PDB file of C-alpha atoms and ligand atoms in Angstrom:
ATOM      1  CA  MET A  12       0.000   0.000   0.000  1.00 81.00           C
ATOM      2  CA  SER A  13       1.162   3.516  -0.754  1.00 96.00           C
ATOM      3  CA  ILE A  14       1.612   6.189   1.883  1.00 98.00           C
ATOM      4  CA  ALA A  15      -1.276   8.126   0.323  1.00 98.00           C
ATOM      5  CA  MET A  16      -3.558   5.112   0.657  1.00 98.00           C
ATOM      6  CA  ASN A  17      -2.425   4.422   4.205  1.00 98.00           C
ATOM      7  CA  TYR A  18      -2.970   8.028   5.173  1.00 98.00           C
ATOM      8  CA  ALA A  19      -6.483   8.025   3.699  1.00 98.00           C
ATOM      9  CA  GLU A  20      -7.313   4.796   5.485  1.00 98.00           C
ATOM     10  CA  VAL A  21      -6.140   6.043   8.889  1.00 98.00           C
ATOM     11  CA  LYS A  22      -8.100   9.265   8.368  1.00 98.00           C
ATOM     12  CA  SER A  23     -11.275   7.430   7.496  1.00 98.00           C
ATOM     13  CA  ARG A  24     -10.943   5.019  10.437  1.00 98.00           C
ATOM     14  CA  MET A  25     -10.298   7.946  12.736  1.00 98.00           C
ATOM     15  CA  GLU A  26     -13.410   9.653  11.393  1.00 98.00           C
ATOM     16  CA  ALA A  27     -15.478   6.497  11.821  1.00 98.00           C
ATOM     17  CA  ALA A  28     -14.313   6.275  15.454  1.00 98.00           C
ATOM     18  CA  CYS A  29     -15.421   9.893  15.931  1.00 98.00           C
ATOM     19  CA  VAL A  30     -18.834   9.115  14.524  1.00 97.00           C
ATOM     20  CA  ARG A  31     -19.197   6.087  16.822  1.00 97.00           C
ATOM     21  CA  ALA A  32     -18.360   8.290  19.789  1.00 97.00           C
ATOM     22  CA  GLY A  33     -20.649  11.112  18.670  1.00 98.00           C
ATOM     23  CA  ARG A  34     -17.674  13.424  18.140  1.00 98.00           C
ATOM     24  CA  ASP A  35     -16.894  15.897  15.386  1.00 98.00           C
ATOM     25  CA  PRO A  36     -13.918  14.591  13.347  1.00 97.00           C
ATOM     26  CA  LYS A  37     -12.592  18.158  13.225  1.00 97.00           C
ATOM     27  CA  GLU A  38     -11.790  17.824  16.948  1.00 96.00           C
ATOM     28  CA  VAL A  39      -9.073  15.263  16.250  1.00 98.00           C
ATOM     29  CA  THR A  40      -5.679  15.972  14.682  1.00 98.00           C
ATOM     30  CA  LEU A  41      -3.830  13.150  12.994  1.00 98.00           C
ATOM     31  CA  ILE A  42      -0.082  13.421  13.574  1.00 98.00           C
ATOM     32  CA  ALA A  43       1.964  11.523  10.994  1.00 98.00           C
ATOM     33  CA  VAL A  44       4.843  10.071  13.003  1.00 98.00           C
ATOM     34  CA  SER A  45       7.729  10.199  10.566  1.00 98.00           C
ATOM     35  CA  LYS A  46      10.668   9.237  12.783  1.00 98.00           C
ATOM     36  CA  THR A  47      13.438   7.366  10.936  1.00 98.00           C
ATOM     37  CA  LYS A  48      11.732   8.088   7.583  1.00 98.00           C
ATOM     38  CA  PRO A  49      13.303  10.190   4.810  1.00 98.00           C
ATOM     39  CA  VAL A  50      11.909  13.545   3.714  1.00 98.00           C
ATOM     40  CA  SER A  51      10.745  11.990   0.426  1.00 98.00           C
ATOM     41  CA  MET A  52       8.284   9.873   2.429  1.00 98.00           C
ATOM     42  CA  LEU A  53       7.155  12.847   4.507  1.00 98.00           C
ATOM     43  CA  MET A  54       6.466  14.624   1.220  1.00 98.00           C
ATOM     44  CA  GLU A  55       4.324  11.719   0.033  1.00 98.00           C
ATOM     45  CA  ALA A  56       2.258  12.080   3.185  1.00 98.00           C
ATOM     46  CA  TYR A  57       2.198  15.843   2.697  1.00 98.00           C
ATOM     47  CA  GLU A  58       0.813  15.413  -0.820  1.00 98.00           C
ATOM     48  CA  ALA A  59      -1.860  13.137   0.677  1.00 98.00           C
ATOM     49  CA  GLY A  60      -2.883  15.899   3.070  1.00 98.00           C
ATOM     50  CA  ALA A  61      -0.657  15.494   6.137  1.00 98.00           C
ATOM     51  CA  ARG A  62       0.462  18.786   7.669  1.00 98.00           C
ATOM     52  CA  THR A  63       1.487  17.691  11.163  1.00 98.00           C
ATOM     53  CA  PHE A  64       4.513  15.447  11.644  1.00 98.00           C
ATOM     54  CA  GLY A  65       5.739  13.804  14.824  1.00 98.00           C
ATOM     55  CA  GLU A  66       9.416  13.193  15.515  1.00 98.00           C
ATOM     56  CA  ASN A  67      11.107  11.771  18.588  1.00 98.00           C
ATOM     57  CA  LYS A  68      14.665  13.006  18.013  1.00 98.00           C
ATOM     58  CA  VAL A  69      15.842  16.595  18.021  1.00 98.00           C
ATOM     59  CA  GLN A  70      18.347  15.861  15.277  1.00 98.00           C
ATOM     60  CA  GLU A  71      15.687  14.542  12.908  1.00 98.00           C
ATOM     61  CA  ILE A  72      13.528  17.618  13.428  1.00 98.00           C
ATOM     62  CA  THR A  73      16.412  19.995  12.781  1.00 98.00           C
ATOM     63  CA  GLU A  74      17.341  18.102   9.594  1.00 98.00           C
ATOM     64  CA  LYS A  75      13.866  17.718   8.149  1.00 98.00           C
ATOM     65  CA  PHE A  76      12.376  21.059   9.197  1.00 98.00           C
ATOM     66  CA  PRO A  77      14.153  23.238   6.589  1.00 98.00           C
ATOM     67  CA  GLN A  78      13.389  20.749   3.808  1.00 98.00           C
ATOM     68  CA  MET A  79       9.624  20.737   4.275  1.00 98.00           C
ATOM     69  CA  PRO A  80       7.052  23.296   3.042  1.00 98.00           C
ATOM     70  CA  GLU A  81       6.320  26.071   5.496  1.00 97.00           C
ATOM     71  CA  ASP A  82       2.838  24.845   6.372  1.00 98.00           C
ATOM     72  CA  ALA A  83       4.176  21.466   7.520  1.00 98.00           C
ATOM     73  CA  LYS A  84       4.452  21.542  11.300  1.00 98.00           C
ATOM     74  CA  PHE A  85       6.594  19.367  13.527  1.00 98.00           C
ATOM     75  CA  HIS A  86       5.691  18.091  16.964  1.00 98.00           C
ATOM     76  CA  MET A  87       8.354  16.804  19.351  1.00 98.00           C
ATOM     77  CA  ILE A  88       6.914  13.573  20.755  1.00 98.00           C
ATOM     78  CA  GLY A  89      10.042  11.891  22.146  1.00 98.00           C
ATOM     79  CA  HIS A  90      11.972  12.255  25.378  1.00 97.00           C
ATOM     80  CA  LEU A  91      13.696  15.649  25.424  1.00 98.00           C
ATOM     81  CA  GLN A  92      16.975  16.382  27.171  1.00 97.00           C
ATOM     82  CA  THR A  93      17.280  19.829  28.701  1.00 98.00           C
ATOM     83  CA  ASN A  94      20.479  20.574  26.775  1.00 98.00           C
ATOM     84  CA  LYS A  95      18.631  20.160  23.458  1.00 98.00           C
ATOM     85  CA  VAL A  96      15.656  22.428  24.180  1.00 98.00           C
ATOM     86  CA  GLY A  97      17.324  25.395  22.465  1.00 98.00           C
ATOM     87  CA  GLN A  98      17.722  23.452  19.203  1.00 98.00           C
ATOM     88  CA  VAL A  99      14.108  22.423  18.931  1.00 98.00           C
ATOM     89  CA  ILE A 100      12.097  25.217  20.501  1.00 98.00           C
ATOM     90  CA  GLU A 101      11.636  27.204  17.289  1.00 98.00           C
ATOM     91  CA  LYS A 102      11.107  24.170  15.070  1.00 98.00           C
ATOM     92  CA  ALA A 103       8.570  22.125  17.016  1.00 98.00           C
ATOM     93  CA  VAL A 104       5.220  23.873  17.440  1.00 98.00           C
ATOM     94  CA  LEU A 105       4.258  21.575  20.305  1.00 98.00           C
ATOM     95  CA  ILE A 106       6.369  19.542  22.726  1.00 98.00           C
ATOM     96  CA  HIS A 107       4.376  16.492  23.864  1.00 98.00           C
ATOM     97  CA  SER A 108       6.922  15.010  26.210  1.00 98.00           C
ATOM     98  CA  VAL A 109       7.388  17.300  29.208  1.00 98.00           C
ATOM     99  CA  ASP A 110       7.729  15.079  32.247  1.00 98.00           C
ATOM    100  CA  SER A 111       9.390  17.284  34.865  1.00 98.00           C
ATOM    101  CA  VAL A 112       9.396  20.791  36.297  1.00 98.00           C
ATOM    102  CA  HIS A 113      13.107  20.826  35.502  1.00 98.00           C
ATOM    103  CA  LEU A 114      12.490  20.409  31.772  1.00 98.00           C
ATOM    104  CA  ALA A 115       9.686  22.977  31.843  1.00 98.00           C
ATOM    105  CA  GLU A 116      12.055  25.440  33.535  1.00 98.00           C
ATOM    106  CA  LYS A 117      14.543  25.009  30.731  1.00 98.00           C
ATOM    107  CA  ILE A 118      11.800  25.553  28.147  1.00 98.00           C
ATOM    108  CA  GLU A 119      10.704  28.659  30.071  1.00 98.00           C
ATOM    109  CA  LYS A 120      14.245  30.020  29.949  1.00 98.00           C
ATOM    110  CA  GLU A 121      14.759  29.361  26.244  1.00 98.00           C
ATOM    111  CA  ALA A 122      11.297  30.683  25.348  1.00 98.00           C
ATOM    112  CA  ALA A 123      11.848  33.847  27.396  1.00 98.00           C
ATOM    113  CA  LYS A 124      15.121  34.501  25.530  1.00 98.00           C
ATOM    114  CA  ARG A 125      13.188  34.423  22.274  1.00 98.00           C
ATOM    115  CA  ASN A 126      10.240  36.349  23.621  1.00 98.00           C
ATOM    116  CA  MET A 127       7.854  33.519  22.741  1.00 98.00           C
ATOM    117  CA  VAL A 128       5.340  31.343  24.572  1.00 98.00           C
ATOM    118  CA  LYS A 129       5.982  27.631  24.048  1.00 98.00           C
ATOM    119  CA  GLU A 130       3.048  25.226  24.013  1.00 98.00           C
ATOM    120  CA  ILE A 131       3.658  21.924  25.748  1.00 98.00           C
ATOM    121  CA  LEU A 132       1.881  18.796  26.929  1.00 98.00           C
ATOM    122  CA  LEU A 133       2.602  16.912  30.126  1.00 98.00           C
ATOM    123  CA  GLU A 134       3.511  13.296  29.464  1.00 98.00           C
ATOM    124  CA  VAL A 135       1.786  10.880  31.805  1.00 98.00           C
ATOM    125  CA  ASN A 136       2.828   7.263  32.369  1.00 98.00           C
ATOM    126  CA  VAL A 137      -0.711   6.141  33.088  1.00 98.00           C
ATOM    127  CA  ALA A 138       0.103   2.434  33.163  1.00 97.00           C
ATOM    128  CA  GLU A 139       3.209   3.059  35.319  1.00 96.00           C
ATOM    129  CA  GLU A 140       5.481   1.060  33.048  1.00 96.00           C
ATOM    130  CA  ASP A 141       9.118   1.090  34.197  1.00 94.00           C
ATOM    131  CA  SER A 142      10.310   1.344  30.614  1.00 93.00           C
ATOM    132  CA  LYS A 143       8.487   4.618  29.942  1.00 95.00           C
ATOM    133  CA  PHE A 144       8.998   8.245  30.761  1.00 96.00           C
ATOM    134  CA  GLY A 145       6.219  10.374  32.145  1.00 98.00           C
ATOM    135  CA  LEU A 146       4.644  11.682  35.304  1.00 98.00           C
ATOM    136  CA  LYS A 147       2.604   9.436  37.513  1.00 98.00           C
ATOM    137  CA  MET A 148      -1.089  10.272  37.561  1.00 98.00           C
ATOM    138  CA  GLU A 149      -0.881  11.761  41.052  1.00 98.00           C
ATOM    139  CA  GLU A 150       2.041  13.980  40.065  1.00 98.00           C
ATOM    140  CA  VAL A 151       0.204  15.719  37.230  1.00 98.00           C
ATOM    141  CA  ILE A 152      -1.773  18.327  39.164  1.00 98.00           C
ATOM    142  CA  PRO A 153       1.094  19.323  41.514  1.00 98.00           C
ATOM    143  CA  THR A 154       3.388  19.672  38.494  1.00 98.00           C
ATOM    144  CA  LEU A 155       0.817  21.699  36.596  1.00 97.00           C
ATOM    145  CA  GLU A 156       0.343  23.993  39.580  1.00 97.00           C
ATOM    146  CA  ILE A 157       4.000  24.960  39.305  1.00 97.00           C
ATOM    147  CA  ILE A 158       4.325  25.158  35.522  1.00 97.00           C
ATOM    148  CA  ARG A 159       1.164  27.208  35.035  1.00 96.00           C
ATOM    149  CA  ASN A 160       3.008  30.139  36.618  1.00 96.00           C
ATOM    150  CA  PHE A 161       5.733  30.122  33.953  1.00 97.00           C
ATOM    151  CA  PRO A 162       4.969  33.085  31.687  1.00 97.00           C
ATOM    152  CA  HIS A 163       6.609  31.624  28.552  1.00 98.00           C
ATOM    153  CA  VAL A 164       5.187  28.101  28.805  1.00 98.00           C
ATOM    154  CA  CYS A 165       1.585  27.203  28.078  1.00 98.00           C
ATOM    155  CA  VAL A 166       0.358  23.768  29.116  1.00 98.00           C
ATOM    156  CA  LYS A 167      -2.060  22.773  26.363  1.00 98.00           C
ATOM    157  CA  GLY A 168      -2.843  19.298  27.615  1.00 98.00           C
ATOM    158  CA  LEU A 169      -1.783  15.769  28.438  1.00 98.00           C
ATOM    159  CA  MET A 170      -0.079  12.998  26.497  1.00 98.00           C
ATOM    160  CA  THR A 171       0.396   9.302  27.110  1.00 98.00           C
ATOM    161  CA  ILE A 172       2.030   6.351  25.422  1.00 98.00           C
ATOM    162  CA  ALA A 173      -0.073   3.320  26.265  1.00 98.00           C
ATOM    163  CA  PRO A 174       1.464  -0.136  26.664  1.00 97.00           C
ATOM    164  CA  PHE A 175       2.236  -2.188  23.591  1.00 96.00           C
ATOM    165  CA  VAL A 176      -0.601  -4.720  23.444  1.00 96.00           C
ATOM    166  CA  GLU A 177      -2.080  -7.148  20.940  1.00 95.00           C
ATOM    167  CA  ASP A 178      -5.633  -6.149  21.718  1.00 98.00           C
ATOM    168  CA  ALA A 179      -6.255  -2.384  21.760  1.00 98.00           C
ATOM    169  CA  GLU A 180      -9.192  -2.897  24.121  1.00 98.00           C
ATOM    170  CA  GLU A 181      -6.668  -3.549  26.884  1.00 98.00           C
ATOM    171  CA  ASN A 182      -5.641   0.091  26.692  1.00 98.00           C
ATOM    172  CA  ARG A 183      -9.154   1.506  26.911  1.00 98.00           C
ATOM    173  CA  LYS A 184      -8.929   1.768  30.699  1.00 98.00           C
ATOM    174  CA  TYR A 185      -5.773   3.892  30.497  1.00 98.00           C
ATOM    175  CA  PHE A 186      -7.321   6.231  27.942  1.00 98.00           C
ATOM    176  CA  LYS A 187     -10.416   6.566  30.140  1.00 98.00           C
ATOM    177  CA  GLU A 188      -8.248   7.371  33.174  1.00 98.00           C
ATOM    178  CA  LEU A 189      -6.317  10.072  31.388  1.00 98.00           C
ATOM    179  CA  TYR A 190      -9.475  11.568  29.902  1.00 98.00           C
ATOM    180  CA  GLN A 191     -10.974  11.741  33.392  1.00 98.00           C
ATOM    181  CA  LEU A 192      -7.909  13.545  34.734  1.00 98.00           C
ATOM    182  CA  TYR A 193      -8.012  15.953  31.768  1.00 98.00           C
ATOM    183  CA  VAL A 194     -11.672  16.752  32.464  1.00 98.00           C
ATOM    184  CA  ASP A 195     -10.994  17.149  36.208  1.00 97.00           C
ATOM    185  CA  ILE A 196      -8.236  19.658  35.518  1.00 97.00           C
ATOM    186  CA  LYS A 197     -10.493  21.640  33.201  1.00 96.00           C
ATOM    187  CA  THR A 198     -13.439  21.523  35.584  1.00 95.00           C
ATOM    188  CA  LYS A 199     -11.372  22.735  38.526  1.00 94.00           C
ATOM    189  CA  ASN A 200      -9.625  25.276  36.268  1.00 94.00           C
ATOM    190  CA  ILE A 201      -6.187  24.187  37.490  1.00 92.00           C
ATOM    191  CA  ASP A 202      -4.858  24.942  34.009  1.00 90.00           C
ATOM    192  CA  ASN A 203      -6.005  28.590  33.915  1.00 87.00           C
ATOM    193  CA  GLY A 204      -8.200  27.538  31.013  1.00 91.00           C
ATOM    194  CA  THR A 205      -5.480  26.581  28.534  1.00 94.00           C
ATOM    195  CA  MET A 206      -6.045  22.822  28.284  1.00 96.00           C
ATOM    196  CA  SER A 207      -7.562  21.583  25.077  1.00 97.00           C
ATOM    197  CA  VAL A 208      -5.332  18.742  23.912  1.00 98.00           C
ATOM    198  CA  LEU A 209      -5.342  15.069  24.792  1.00 98.00           C
ATOM    199  CA  SER A 210      -2.624  13.261  22.833  1.00 98.00           C
ATOM    200  CA  MET A 211      -3.149   9.505  22.945  1.00 98.00           C
ATOM    201  CA  GLY A 212      -3.430   6.598  20.545  1.00 98.00           C
ATOM    202  CA  MET A 213      -0.912   5.116  18.100  1.00 98.00           C
ATOM    203  CA  THR A 214      -1.164   2.682  15.175  1.00 98.00           C
ATOM    204  CA  GLY A 215      -2.380  -0.197  17.326  1.00 98.00           C
ATOM    205  CA  ASP A 216      -4.945   1.640  19.403  1.00 98.00           C
ATOM    206  CA  TYR A 217      -5.880   5.023  17.936  1.00 98.00           C
ATOM    207  CA  GLU A 218      -9.497   4.113  17.290  1.00 98.00           C
ATOM    208  CA  VAL A 219     -10.033   3.210  20.944  1.00 98.00           C
ATOM    209  CA  ALA A 220      -8.215   6.398  21.963  1.00 98.00           C
ATOM    210  CA  VAL A 221     -10.504   8.509  19.777  1.00 98.00           C
ATOM    211  CA  GLU A 222     -13.547   6.812  21.261  1.00 98.00           C
ATOM    212  CA  GLU A 223     -12.210   7.749  24.702  1.00 98.00           C
ATOM    213  CA  GLY A 224     -11.629  11.409  23.904  1.00 98.00           C
ATOM    214  CA  ALA A 225      -8.227  11.832  22.202  1.00 98.00           C
ATOM    215  CA  THR A 226      -7.838  15.137  20.345  1.00 98.00           C
ATOM    216  CA  MET A 227      -4.484  14.151  18.812  1.00 98.00           C
ATOM    217  CA  ILE A 228      -3.453  10.717  17.644  1.00 98.00           C
ATOM    218  CA  ARG A 229       0.132   9.838  16.726  1.00 98.00           C
ATOM    219  CA  VAL A 230       0.320   7.286  13.923  1.00 98.00           C
ATOM    220  CA  GLY A 231       3.625   6.118  12.438  1.00 98.00           C
ATOM    221  CA  THR A 232       3.579   2.518  11.228  1.00 98.00           C
ATOM    222  CA  GLY A 233      -0.006   2.785   9.990  1.00 98.00           C
ATOM    223  CA  ILE A 234       1.017   5.545   7.571  1.00 98.00           C
ATOM    224  CA  PHE A 235       4.693   4.961   6.728  1.00 98.00           C
ATOM    225  CA  GLY A 236       4.983   1.215   7.270  1.00 97.00           C
ATOM    226  CA  SER A 237       7.232  -0.562   9.735  1.00 96.00           C
ATOM    227  CA  ARG A 238      10.506   0.918  10.953  1.00 94.00           C
TER     228      ARG A 238
HETATM  229  C1  PLP B 313       6.897   6.067  17.437  1.00 73.38           C
HETATM  230  C2  PLP B 313       5.869   6.775  18.244  1.00 73.38           C
HETATM  231  C3  PLP B 313       4.513   6.779  17.864  1.00 73.38           C
HETATM  232  C4  PLP B 313       3.980   6.057  16.644  1.00 73.38           C
HETATM  233  O1  PLP B 313       4.025   4.678  16.830  1.00 73.38           O
HETATM  234  P1  PLP B 313       3.337   3.680  15.786  1.00 73.38           P
HETATM  235  O2  PLP B 313       3.018   2.481  16.586  1.00 73.38           O
HETATM  236  O3  PLP B 313       4.341   3.429  14.711  1.00 73.38           O
HETATM  237  O4  PLP B 313       2.112   4.334  15.268  1.00 73.38           O
HETATM  238  C5  PLP B 313       3.633   7.508  18.631  1.00 73.38           C
HETATM  239  N1  PLP B 313       4.028   8.170  19.731  1.00 73.38           N
HETATM  240  C6  PLP B 313       5.320   8.196  20.123  1.00 73.38           C
HETATM  241  C7  PLP B 313       5.687   8.970  21.338  1.00 73.38           C
HETATM  242  C8  PLP B 313       6.281   7.495  19.402  1.00 73.38           C
HETATM  243  O5  PLP B 313       7.556   7.527  19.814  1.00 73.38           O
END
């Protein structure tokens, strides 16, 4: 299957999941996760309609960014080291993977230098897997209460990477949990009203994630093939 066909299929499945959940498909952004893939393949996805690309390495974003059309946007979805924030802050429109006050402080500093406000998500390790980065559920609100005072950082929402499972249904409970936390934060206005993004769901489980309230899904293999 071509990238264009894959992209169209993921889009239509995503839209069908929206319909099942009584949601407007316009609420959900499909992020084409292009890590390890060459720019020629990103351009195939671009021609098929993709405008948002997810990368997990700073070096890949800095290489691909200048080669893509201006309306193609990059999201940083991988673990970010504080010493690389400066390289990526102007190239990634959204950083999904903020998992500490320390990292947010560094983003604050680099954003302040450039007189910009950087949009970020807090990464949450909902399933508490040892192999994954991310805040624990109970750490999210205390962390947010600190970061919301940073003038050059705007917390737009929450992100999770669910466990790798054969049956996507096994992850439904984690998506439900994160959605509930997201709604709690909004209801109690802990975010100062900035939260509007819930980034969850990958190739194996994006339909379940959409049914449970995802507003961004991150699909790599389903669009570009295996890595
Ligand atoms: C690689 C990656 C994805 C995409 O994974 P696929 O299973 O290929 O869709 C999504 N999110 C993050 C954070 C990733 O690193």
